[in-house]
Amino acid sequence: MSNKSHRLIELMMTVNRKRKFTVKELANDFNVSPRTILRDLQELSGLGVPLYSEVGPHGGYQVLNERVLPPIAFTEEEAVAIFFASHALRHYSSLPFETETSAALKKFYFYMPGDVRDRIDQMKNRFDFVIPVRQVKSPYLGILLDAAVQQKVVCFEYESKSGKLSREIQPIGIYASSGLWYCPAYCFMRKDYRLFRCDKISSEIRLSTTDPIDLRDIHLGNRIAITKEKKTPLRLYVELNREGVQKCETELGRHINVNIREDGSGWLENQIDPQSIPFFAKFFIGLGKDAMVKKPSILIDKIKEMLIEMMQQYK
Amino acid sequence: MSNKSHRLIELMMTVNRKRKFTVKELANDFNVSPRTILRDLQELSGLGVPLYSEVGPHGGYQVLNERVLPPIAFTEEEAVAIFFASHALRHYSSLPFETETSAALKKFYFYMPGDVRDRIDQMKNRFDFVIPVRQVKSPYLGILLDAAVQQKVVCFEYESKSGKLSREIQPIGIYASSGLWYCPAYCFMRKDYRLFRCDKISSEIRLSTTDPIDLRDIHLGNRIAITKEKKTPLRLYVELNREGVQKCETELGRHINVNIREDGSGWLENQIDPQSIPFFAKFFIGLGKDAMVKKPSILIDKIKEMLIEMMQQYK
DNA sequence: TTCATAGCGACATGATTTGTCACTATCATA
DNA sequence: TATGATAGTGACAAATCATGTCGCTATGAA
């Protein structure tokens, strides 16, 4: 392959790897004169590599946060799958990334071969990953994620049912579920793990001076096992008919285990946290006669209480 | 920019777009001699573009099914966002793509600059898009999507509440919501639009000989408006407090418009389909005192009926 | 001030690229 | 079977491009 084109491609990779470098350095690496490197760098710039330079001692070139992916061979299916997965991000009103993801998608789309593009166009209105739309913004996702990754303690005002309270937490991670963002974290106030809803954070997030605890081995994948051990659990037992089974599977996700019989009916049998009684009461009322709660009695009482309340509401 | 390098990059895009072409053709496109194009194509080959050629009339060059994406400049943020969006696909037990998406992800990951890779590794266990896990497989997603794109009529056995029935439908599209796949379609049996759950298709899907109707202008984005026109609508009016507003936003998605007042409370005001009365009755019972249904009276009656039923159930 | 860096322009030289031409090979099809 | 459309190669001269060198400016840190 020709010298120059080859060098340009190598150069592209090299600058991406080094991120900071001087013209002289590269001239040595590539055994060409600095002048040549200068010209090459200008070409790279023209090709879209975002180079930035500063003169003076300790100056030099830098690649800005844009990186250039080298040519990657994707099969058509792969490209389409990646496109639509990223496309689904448009449903989120908040993301922990600063970027407009639409910019990334446009690039991706623009550089695709024409027929893949055609295929995407045809599918665009016929295929989607739906995520409930919320207007609720969660502006602190980036900070929380950073804190989780870097093991930092943060504090903020949090709007819980019992009112606004200042919290000091060390995030384990963040995740989106049904259009809302959640942040499981260690709460220094409660001295225990708690789940926070990111949209209920009602003040700026500040870094705290509290020493972080060691959460390196606790992450989204294993936190449930770890946090569950500590609760004083209530035993939940619910009979479900076919419809009930299906709804529970859809709506409870993986937190609660749904057992299924051959005829399609089933039952729930789980340890639950006393705090979640109001949630389950509402949930099973919503299921109507598709679910029959047998235990715990405290849950049954709550359901009755709510039913009576509602009877009054609708006279 | 220098002629040759420029041309090579353009060429890379062009061959990816055209997939099949002759040397002469390209020579015209690029205003160079065929000889030059030949030499260029050899270089591209050397760079990994999978070219294949055949001599003779109707021969020419082809790009094999792996496509090479040219170098794309992504910001670090963009790359990370695309990675995690695609990563979220692993939650789906069924996808309409044949490919293992993990293969695509590995490639993507592999070619990233080292420090982006590090960042991804750090985030992997601390960031996720959660989708309710279902064991339910939907093996016909690909076929349904094809049928939607290509305007074809298909038929299959469908397991609805009223039992197994043979259905003949023309899909509008498919979408995933809360871990389940749905297929809105025109149903030739009901002579109307219906929503099918892809996992309830209980037989092979066959192409039907029925003539397709013209659904080119109906797609996931507008089907609701179109299908609604035909119904005899009921007017829904519901008062919501703050919590009610939030739940409706989360759970009703974009189908129903939630109006919000300054104090956080709000109301629903919509046309609804009489068929969806049972759904809404359950839904608003589930909201408890966070919602107060004012209209239509038929819905209120249904709610009362269900409440009474449940009171009896729990004595 | 001095030094290390980026950056530009001009120019001669050497290297590469290009077009042209003449040739071979393959294959579909008229 | 002949023909034409296609890929593919080699050689060489002409055109173009790339490179190094030199001299210069500008900037900013130490």
XYZ file of C-alpha atoms (C1' of nucleotides) in Angstrom:
690
model
C 0.000 0.000 0.000
C 1.062 3.477 -0.770
C 3.147 5.208 1.761
C 0.989 8.153 2.472
C -2.408 6.563 2.778
C -0.899 3.939 4.976
C 0.721 6.519 7.150
C -2.509 8.440 7.465
C -4.396 5.433 8.722
C -1.644 4.529 11.146
C -1.537 8.112 12.228
C -5.251 8.083 12.904
C -4.838 5.143 15.233
C -1.729 6.548 16.846
C -3.221 9.890 17.711
C -6.271 8.174 19.101
C -4.060 6.065 21.271
C -1.780 8.793 22.509
C -4.321 11.604 22.763
C -1.476 14.024 23.446
C 1.651 14.306 21.382
C 3.986 16.681 19.622
C 4.782 16.948 15.973
C 8.403 16.005 16.602
C 7.401 12.873 18.428
C 5.311 11.639 15.559
C 8.002 12.618 13.066
C 10.335 10.267 14.884
C 7.755 7.500 15.176
C 7.019 7.602 11.482
C 10.462 8.494 10.203
C 9.329 11.487 8.256
C 10.000 15.140 8.676
C 7.989 17.267 11.080
C 6.749 19.254 8.149
C 5.187 16.156 6.676
C 3.526 15.289 9.923
C 2.117 18.775 10.094
C 0.622 18.364 6.679
C -0.728 14.949 7.615
C -2.330 16.280 10.731
C -4.054 18.927 8.709
C -5.452 16.249 6.480
C -6.677 14.253 9.412
C -8.330 17.363 10.659
C -9.998 17.722 7.298
C -11.184 14.142 7.586
C -12.936 14.891 10.823
C -10.429 13.929 13.479
C -10.883 16.657 16.061
C -7.358 17.844 16.666
C -6.474 20.707 18.879
C -3.094 22.273 19.320
C -1.356 24.622 21.656
C 1.953 26.271 21.098
C 4.657 26.812 23.612
C 6.464 24.471 25.987
C 4.142 21.737 27.231
C 2.033 22.581 24.257
C 1.495 20.077 21.524
C -1.395 18.374 19.870
C -4.366 16.813 21.495
C -7.277 14.842 20.243
C -10.449 16.271 21.605
C -12.956 13.960 23.098
C -14.065 12.829 19.691
C -12.447 9.585 18.730
C -12.388 8.023 15.382
C -13.406 4.468 15.176
C -11.362 2.642 12.604
C -13.279 0.933 9.843
C -15.345 -1.808 11.384
C -16.951 -4.573 9.416
C -20.514 -5.124 10.548
C -22.959 -7.445 8.957
C -26.133 -5.797 7.851
C -28.063 -7.381 10.694
C -25.599 -6.127 13.237
C -25.698 -2.609 11.920
C -29.481 -2.593 11.944
C -29.646 -3.958 15.469
C -27.209 -1.379 16.761
C -29.096 1.346 15.003
C -32.431 0.490 16.518
C -31.047 -0.086 19.957
C -29.577 3.396 19.873
C -32.687 4.737 18.265
C -34.644 3.597 21.308
C -32.660 6.024 23.432
C -34.708 8.856 21.988
C -37.533 7.791 24.309
C -35.520 8.846 27.308
C -35.851 12.431 28.256
C -32.741 12.153 30.419
C -29.588 10.159 29.960
C -26.356 10.130 31.900
C -24.484 11.081 28.761
C -24.157 14.682 27.856
C -24.243 14.073 24.191
C -27.208 14.312 21.996
C -27.451 10.695 21.014
C -29.227 11.750 17.893
C -25.952 13.154 16.625
C -24.303 9.777 16.990
C -27.172 8.098 15.236
C -27.103 10.498 12.357
C -23.449 9.802 11.831
C -23.987 6.102 12.035
C -26.890 6.296 9.640
C -25.093 8.599 7.258
C -22.142 6.321 6.827
C -24.166 3.188 6.270
C -24.283 1.635 2.872
C -27.314 2.762 0.945
C -29.278 -0.429 1.053
C -28.872 -0.837 4.783
C -30.110 2.689 5.017
C -33.101 1.764 2.910
C -33.799 -1.157 5.131
C -33.626 1.027 8.195
C -35.947 3.562 6.622
C -38.485 0.902 5.896
C -38.298 -0.448 9.402
C -38.227 2.879 11.169
C -41.963 3.193 11.407
C -42.622 -0.463 11.858
C -40.335 -1.421 14.639
C -39.673 0.068 18.032
C -38.675 -0.500 21.580
C -41.297 1.379 23.540
C -40.438 2.957 26.816
C -43.077 4.829 28.781
C -42.699 8.490 28.089
C -42.198 10.736 31.037
C -41.733 14.405 31.126
C -39.837 13.958 34.346
C -36.263 15.023 33.943
C -33.441 13.613 35.953
C -30.609 16.042 35.481
C -28.138 14.426 37.824
C -27.710 11.070 36.181
C -24.200 11.867 35.034
C -23.062 12.921 38.484
C -24.620 9.895 40.151
C -23.024 7.552 37.652
C -19.664 9.204 38.147
C -20.025 8.860 41.875
C -20.862 5.179 41.476
C -17.900 4.534 39.221
C -15.453 6.530 41.288
C -16.734 5.478 44.686
C -17.657 8.895 45.933
C -20.153 10.069 48.504
C -22.637 12.721 47.461
C -25.375 14.616 49.217
C -28.589 16.301 48.116
C -32.143 17.106 49.136
C -34.495 14.218 48.477
C -38.234 14.439 48.269
C -39.690 11.373 49.878
C -43.211 10.793 51.086
C -42.276 12.051 54.506
C -41.038 15.317 53.094
C -37.814 16.878 51.948
C -34.764 15.499 53.643
C -31.069 15.945 53.137
C -29.441 12.662 52.211
C -25.882 11.528 52.043
C -25.424 8.508 49.851
C -22.844 6.471 48.019
C -24.368 5.290 44.740
C -24.043 1.689 43.635
C -25.153 2.490 40.104
C -28.103 3.804 38.166
C -30.683 2.120 36.018
C -33.722 2.979 33.992
C -36.906 1.031 34.420
C -40.279 1.855 32.895
C -39.039 5.272 31.943
C -37.799 6.284 35.358
C -34.258 6.389 36.624
C -33.336 4.732 39.883
C -30.215 4.867 41.956
C -29.575 2.123 44.471
C -27.132 3.418 47.016
C -25.812 3.141 50.507
C -27.563 5.742 52.614
C -25.423 7.142 55.410
C -28.499 8.464 57.202
C -30.299 5.127 57.349
C -27.038 3.198 57.518
C -28.439 0.807 54.966
C -29.006 0.319 51.265
C -31.871 2.270 49.770
C -33.307 2.824 46.336
C -33.642 6.433 45.227
C -35.629 7.810 42.355
C -33.394 10.167 40.453
C -36.198 12.556 39.558
C -36.978 13.162 43.217
C -33.654 14.740 43.905
C -34.653 18.319 44.453
C -31.375 20.161 44.856
C -27.951 20.329 43.348
C -25.792 17.345 44.109
C -22.674 18.124 46.059
C -19.685 15.979 46.794
C -19.605 15.049 50.450
C -16.572 14.919 52.657
C -17.795 11.746 54.338
C -15.397 8.860 53.785
C -16.757 6.410 51.244
C -17.300 2.824 52.281
C -16.022 -0.026 50.203
C -18.649 -0.795 47.595
C -16.281 -2.041 44.928
C -17.782 -5.512 44.997
C -21.371 -4.361 45.114
C -22.924 -3.455 41.824
C -26.210 -3.629 39.940
C -25.778 -7.319 39.312
C -25.492 -8.494 42.881
C -26.912 -5.784 45.081
C -30.280 -7.450 45.482
C -28.821 -10.537 47.072
C -26.735 -8.437 49.413
C -29.368 -5.935 50.394
C -32.101 -8.489 50.913
C -30.319 -10.382 53.620
C -30.805 -7.587 56.057
C -34.541 -7.077 55.886
C -37.070 -8.439 58.320
C -39.158 -10.093 55.696
C -42.832 -10.795 55.479
C -43.992 -13.864 53.673
C -46.129 -13.086 50.660
C -48.431 -15.686 49.204
C -50.834 -14.895 46.401
C -52.985 -17.128 44.237
C -53.192 -16.094 40.618
C -55.381 -17.122 37.729
C -54.060 -17.103 34.171
C -54.462 -13.405 33.692
C -52.964 -12.705 37.053
C -49.912 -14.745 36.165
C -49.371 -12.795 33.001
C -49.738 -9.431 34.621
C -47.412 -10.303 37.440
C -44.800 -11.472 35.023
C -45.042 -8.293 33.052
C -45.245 -5.834 35.851
C -43.263 -7.221 38.717
C -40.226 -7.993 36.632
C -37.595 -10.108 38.172
C -37.996 -8.941 41.726
C -40.759 -11.344 42.520
C -40.813 -14.924 41.461
C -43.947 -16.074 39.652
C -44.713 -19.790 39.874
C -46.829 -21.225 37.113
C -48.991 -24.340 37.068
C -49.694 -26.387 34.005
C -53.149 -24.931 33.534
C -51.709 -21.405 33.319
C -52.685 -20.288 36.779
C -50.004 -19.805 39.406
C -48.941 -18.272 42.643
C -46.509 -15.823 44.141
C -44.401 -16.840 47.086
C -41.812 -14.404 48.263
C -40.262 -12.524 51.096
C -41.247 -8.905 50.975
C -40.236 -5.814 52.821
C -42.825 -4.329 55.191
C -42.262 -0.949 53.601
C -43.614 -2.212 50.322
C -47.026 -3.133 51.724
C -48.755 -0.027 50.311
C -47.265 -0.746 46.907
C -48.462 -4.336 46.898
C -51.882 -3.392 48.202
C -52.405 -1.092 45.266
C -50.905 -3.551 42.896
C -53.154 -6.441 43.886
C -56.219 -4.274 43.973
C -55.324 -3.395 40.420
C -55.288 -7.055 39.544
C -58.864 -7.387 40.720
C -60.108 -10.921 40.911
C -57.090 -12.198 39.005
C -55.188 -12.292 42.272
C -56.155 -13.516 45.718
C -53.785 -12.476 48.470
C -53.487 -15.111 51.191
C -50.554 -13.765 53.170
C -49.428 -11.656 54.916
C -52.485 -10.587 56.824
C -51.148 -7.085 57.163
C -51.333 -6.795 53.394
C -54.887 -8.102 53.331
C -55.848 -5.552 55.937
C -54.277 -2.791 53.925
C -56.198 -3.901 50.857
C -59.486 -3.894 52.787
C -58.722 -0.492 54.168
C -58.068 0.871 50.729
C -61.188 -0.743 49.311
C -63.313 0.873 51.952
C -61.652 4.190 51.289
C -62.438 3.851 47.628
C -65.998 2.772 48.211
C -66.485 6.013 50.037
C -64.785 7.952 47.313
C -67.211 6.618 44.731
C -70.074 6.645 47.276
C -6.958 17.008 0.509
C -4.804 14.849 -1.604
C -6.489 13.233 -4.490
C -5.780 9.658 -3.860
C -6.478 9.312 -0.179
C -9.632 11.250 -0.652
C -10.705 9.058 -3.512
C -9.998 5.911 -1.545
C -12.247 6.983 1.270
C -14.994 8.057 -1.094
C -14.559 4.807 -2.916
C -14.987 2.869 0.272
C -18.321 4.542 0.841
C -19.389 4.220 -2.742
C -18.740 0.524 -3.045
C -20.535 -0.012 0.225
C -23.472 1.877 -1.097
C -23.673 0.274 -4.496
C -22.698 -3.264 -3.536
C -22.500 -4.159 -7.225
C -20.669 -2.129 -9.792
C -18.256 -2.252 -12.657
C -14.866 -0.702 -13.001
C -16.028 1.491 -15.862
C -18.907 2.823 -13.816
C -16.644 3.930 -11.014
C -14.150 5.347 -13.461
C -16.902 7.620 -14.710
C -18.116 8.507 -11.253
C -14.675 9.516 -10.132
C -13.359 10.911 -13.385
C -10.308 8.761 -13.460
C -9.262 6.014 -15.769
C -10.441 2.456 -15.271
C -6.879 1.452 -14.660
C -6.714 3.719 -11.673
C -9.913 2.353 -10.269
C -8.588 -1.138 -10.633
C -5.514 -0.218 -8.660
C -7.663 1.495 -6.045
C -9.891 -1.505 -5.657
C -6.872 -3.654 -5.056
C -5.839 -1.351 -2.299
C -9.270 -1.424 -0.718
C -9.084 -5.171 -0.838
C -5.794 -4.963 0.969
C -7.447 -2.777 3.570
C -10.040 -5.413 4.321
C -13.006 -4.465 2.194
C -14.325 -7.830 1.062
C -14.499 -7.390 -2.678
C -15.384 -10.117 -5.070
C -15.286 -9.946 -8.838
C -16.553 -11.889 -11.777
C -15.543 -11.446 -15.355
C -17.766 -11.581 -18.348
C -20.970 -9.830 -19.253
C -23.099 -9.184 -16.170
C -19.973 -9.686 -14.210
C -18.469 -6.895 -12.215
C -17.475 -6.252 -8.662
C -19.451 -7.009 -5.569
C -19.003 -6.312 -1.915
C -19.610 -9.429 0.112
C -22.182 -9.339 2.848
C -19.912 -7.918 5.484
C -19.916 -4.215 5.138
C -17.196 -2.011 6.243
C -18.187 1.095 7.992
C -15.724 3.795 7.086
C -13.968 5.530 9.916
C -16.582 7.371 11.896
C -15.758 10.007 14.393
C -17.755 9.422 17.531
C -17.315 11.335 20.678
C -16.476 9.198 23.618
C -19.933 9.912 24.957
C -21.555 8.826 21.757
C -19.611 5.596 21.598
C -20.483 4.815 25.189
C -24.148 5.590 24.609
C -24.317 3.380 21.557
C -22.560 0.636 23.406
C -24.952 0.618 26.308
C -28.007 0.955 24.155
C -26.946 -2.137 22.263
C -25.944 -3.801 25.466
C -29.502 -3.427 26.694
C -30.639 -5.723 23.909
C -29.282 -8.640 25.885
C -32.366 -8.373 28.108
C -34.567 -9.447 25.263
C -34.995 -13.149 24.872
C -36.324 -12.607 21.361
C -35.396 -10.087 18.723
C -36.433 -9.757 15.111
C -32.799 -9.894 14.047
C -31.157 -13.175 13.411
C -27.780 -12.042 14.498
C -26.284 -12.499 17.850
C -26.098 -8.903 18.857
C -23.311 -9.811 21.192
C -21.061 -10.371 18.189
C -21.653 -6.836 17.011
C -20.994 -5.500 20.459
C -17.752 -7.375 20.781
C -16.521 -5.892 17.556
C -17.551 -2.449 18.592
C -15.891 -2.878 21.945
C -12.777 -4.377 20.454
C -12.113 -1.498 18.139
C -12.593 1.224 20.712
C -9.612 3.118 21.965
C -8.325 1.624 25.183
C -9.498 4.302 27.528
C -13.042 4.277 26.201
C -12.938 0.572 26.793
C -11.834 1.182 30.347
C -14.669 3.576 30.867
C -17.147 1.042 29.569
C -15.741 -1.631 31.830
C -16.148 0.594 34.829
C -19.692 1.448 33.910
C -20.792 -2.013 32.944
C -21.917 -2.990 36.405
C -23.131 0.408 37.385
C -25.396 1.383 34.588
C -28.235 -0.391 32.867
C -31.485 -0.101 31.030
C -33.713 -2.586 32.773
C -36.389 -4.378 30.873
C -38.684 -6.802 32.654
C -37.400 -10.254 32.012
C -39.825 -12.698 30.513
C -39.216 -16.261 29.708
C -41.705 -15.946 26.897
C -40.150 -16.401 23.506
C -41.584 -14.821 20.420
C -40.029 -16.690 17.558
C -41.925 -15.012 14.751
C -40.785 -11.453 15.185
C -38.691 -11.541 12.044
C -41.532 -12.799 9.916
C -44.002 -10.306 11.310
C -41.618 -7.443 10.743
C -40.976 -8.585 7.200
C -44.681 -8.780 6.580
C -45.134 -5.262 7.934
C -42.355 -3.856 5.802
C -43.360 -5.686 2.665
C -47.106 -5.298 3.097
C -47.969 -8.952 3.225
C -50.860 -10.832 4.781
C -50.043 -13.688 7.118
C -52.101 -16.193 9.043
C -51.597 -18.216 12.193
C -53.336 -19.671 15.225
C -53.783 -17.129 17.976
C -54.498 -17.856 21.588
C -56.883 -15.247 22.850
C -59.088 -15.192 25.912
C -61.856 -16.812 23.981
C -59.636 -19.689 22.884
C -57.499 -20.618 19.933
C -58.569 -19.062 16.684
C -57.072 -18.872 13.257
C -56.318 -15.288 12.345
C -55.443 -13.604 9.125
C -53.713 -10.296 9.621
C -51.638 -7.668 7.919
C -49.106 -6.345 10.392
C -48.545 -2.617 10.807
C -45.335 -3.140 12.737
C -44.003 -4.669 15.924
C -42.863 -3.152 19.158
C -41.536 -4.229 22.500
C -43.051 -2.872 25.643
C -42.299 -3.997 29.170
C -40.524 -7.048 27.859
C -43.321 -8.264 25.618
C -43.615 -7.979 21.892
C -46.768 -6.600 20.332
C -47.968 -6.509 16.773
C -50.660 -4.021 15.809
C -52.279 -5.223 12.631
C -55.316 -5.182 10.452
C -57.353 -8.279 11.257
C -59.268 -9.645 8.298
C -61.523 -11.629 10.577
C -62.669 -8.645 12.639
C -62.305 -6.268 9.720
C -60.594 -3.823 12.009
C -57.293 -2.999 13.640
C -56.272 -5.183 16.532
C -53.267 -5.529 18.769
C -51.696 -8.983 18.966
C -49.210 -10.279 21.469
C -46.465 -12.007 19.561
C -45.929 -14.676 22.175
C -49.507 -15.828 21.885
C -49.090 -16.956 18.339
C -49.305 -20.678 18.729
C -48.540 -22.013 15.287
C -46.208 -21.448 12.420
C -46.885 -18.267 10.503
C -47.833 -18.805 6.891
C -48.151 -16.335 4.090
C -51.758 -15.860 3.147
C -53.136 -15.532 -0.340
C -55.554 -12.828 0.743
C -54.912 -9.562 -1.035
C -53.200 -7.057 1.227
C -54.920 -3.759 1.889
C -53.079 -0.495 1.569
C -51.374 0.175 4.876
C -48.433 2.080 3.487
C -49.436 5.220 5.318
C -50.261 3.528 8.562
C -47.389 2.813 10.857
C -46.465 2.704 14.522
C -46.345 6.459 14.726
C -49.842 7.239 13.551
C -51.887 4.083 13.913
C -53.491 5.214 17.124
C -54.947 8.327 15.581
C -56.240 6.404 12.603
C -57.697 3.495 14.465
C -59.352 5.781 16.937
C -61.359 7.676 14.385
C -63.604 4.742 13.823
C -64.646 4.112 17.377
C -67.673 5.505 19.078
C -65.725 7.223 21.763
C -66.525 7.806 25.373
C -65.298 10.879 27.078
C -62.947 10.145 29.929
C -62.333 12.680 32.638
C -60.272 11.913 35.697
C -58.930 14.133 38.445
C -55.446 13.246 39.626
C -53.342 14.296 42.565
C -49.554 14.517 42.308
C -48.974 10.823 42.692
C -51.739 10.046 40.299
C -50.180 12.287 37.701
C -46.873 10.516 38.000
C -48.361 7.061 37.771
C -50.449 7.899 34.773
C -47.443 9.308 33.045
C -45.458 6.205 33.732
C -48.048 3.625 33.000
C -50.290 5.019 30.331
C -47.447 6.094 28.153
C -48.325 8.323 25.313
C -51.727 6.884 24.618
C -53.479 9.130 27.028
C -52.703 12.729 27.495
C -51.938 13.798 31.054
C -52.599 17.446 31.861
C -50.650 18.904 34.720
C -51.387 21.886 36.904
C -48.774 24.034 38.531
C -49.198 22.404 41.900
C -48.361 18.972 40.446
C -51.880 17.646 40.358
C -53.649 17.193 37.060
C -56.354 15.549 35.051
C -56.960 13.165 32.214
C -59.255 14.138 29.410
C -59.525 11.792 26.509
C -61.691 9.866 24.169
C -61.631 6.202 25.027
C -62.912 3.085 23.419
C -65.845 1.341 25.171
C -63.918 -1.915 24.933
C -61.220 -0.553 27.186
C -63.590 0.111 30.088
C -62.509 -3.000 32.017
C -58.878 -2.031 31.576
C -59.420 1.474 32.848
C -61.566 0.276 35.722
C -58.724 -1.906 36.949
C -56.217 0.763 36.282
C -57.968 3.458 38.271
C -58.768 1.123 41.096
C -55.046 0.469 41.193
C -54.436 4.180 41.580
C -56.617 4.252 44.695
C -57.340 7.685 45.944
C -54.737 9.220 43.658
C -57.358 9.268 40.932
C -60.984 10.267 40.928
C -62.926 9.232 37.856
C -65.609 11.747 36.906
C -66.610 10.475 33.495
C -67.855 8.337 31.843
C -70.482 6.996 34.193
C -70.209 3.563 32.668
C -66.610 3.453 33.892
C -67.611 4.559 37.358
C -70.238 1.841 37.439
C -67.706 -0.707 36.393
C -65.345 0.432 39.132
C -68.084 0.149 41.733
C -68.988 -3.284 40.481
C -65.401 -4.439 40.742
C -64.984 -2.935 44.176
C -68.008 -4.810 45.417
C -66.711 -7.971 43.871
C -63.400 -7.521 45.632
C -64.984 -6.698 48.930
C -66.684 -10.032 48.746
C -63.478 -11.739 47.750
C -61.743 -10.424 50.861
C -64.940 -10.757 52.919
C 14.937 36.529 27.654
C 15.064 31.904 26.066
C 13.329 27.770 24.546
C 9.967 24.594 22.910
C 6.373 24.381 20.446
C 2.892 25.247 16.381
C 2.315 26.994 11.901
C 3.113 28.857 7.056
C 5.158 29.405 2.399
C 8.274 28.469 -1.294
C 10.940 25.508 -3.871
C 13.700 21.710 -5.717
C 13.763 16.974 -5.806
C 12.295 12.622 -5.701
C 8.344 9.481 -5.393
C 3.965 8.210 -6.612
C 0.045 8.208 -9.353
C -2.134 8.283 -13.477
C -3.426 7.436 -18.226
C -2.549 4.968 -22.225
C -1.865 1.129 -24.835
C -1.368 -3.522 -25.763
C -2.210 -7.570 -24.175
C -4.681 -12.014 -21.799
C -8.557 -14.447 -19.757
C -13.358 -15.538 -18.815
C -17.998 -16.054 -19.747
C -22.839 -15.117 -21.386
C -25.362 -14.873 -25.277
C -26.601 -13.886 -29.906
C -18.817 -20.256 -32.688
C -18.036 -15.397 -32.745
C -18.758 -11.280 -30.222
C -18.717 -8.104 -26.683
C -18.496 -7.052 -21.899
C -16.063 -7.675 -18.289
C -11.676 -8.347 -15.105
C -6.862 -8.251 -14.848
C -1.629 -7.291 -15.957
C 2.608 -4.947 -17.457
C 5.298 -1.152 -19.175
C 6.305 3.477 -19.610
C 5.976 8.461 -20.057
C 3.758 12.336 -18.273
C 1.498 14.478 -14.644
C 0.862 15.138 -10.139
C 1.909 14.802 -5.448
C 4.713 14.336 -1.350
C 8.632 15.389 1.001
C 12.446 17.709 3.141
C 14.676 21.872 3.804
C 15.032 26.493 4.925
C 13.547 30.669 6.629
C 10.339 32.829 8.683
C 6.354 34.152 12.424
C 3.757 33.528 16.657
C 2.844 31.931 21.290
C 3.442 30.998 25.957
C 5.932 28.809 29.968
C 9.818 29.047 32.764
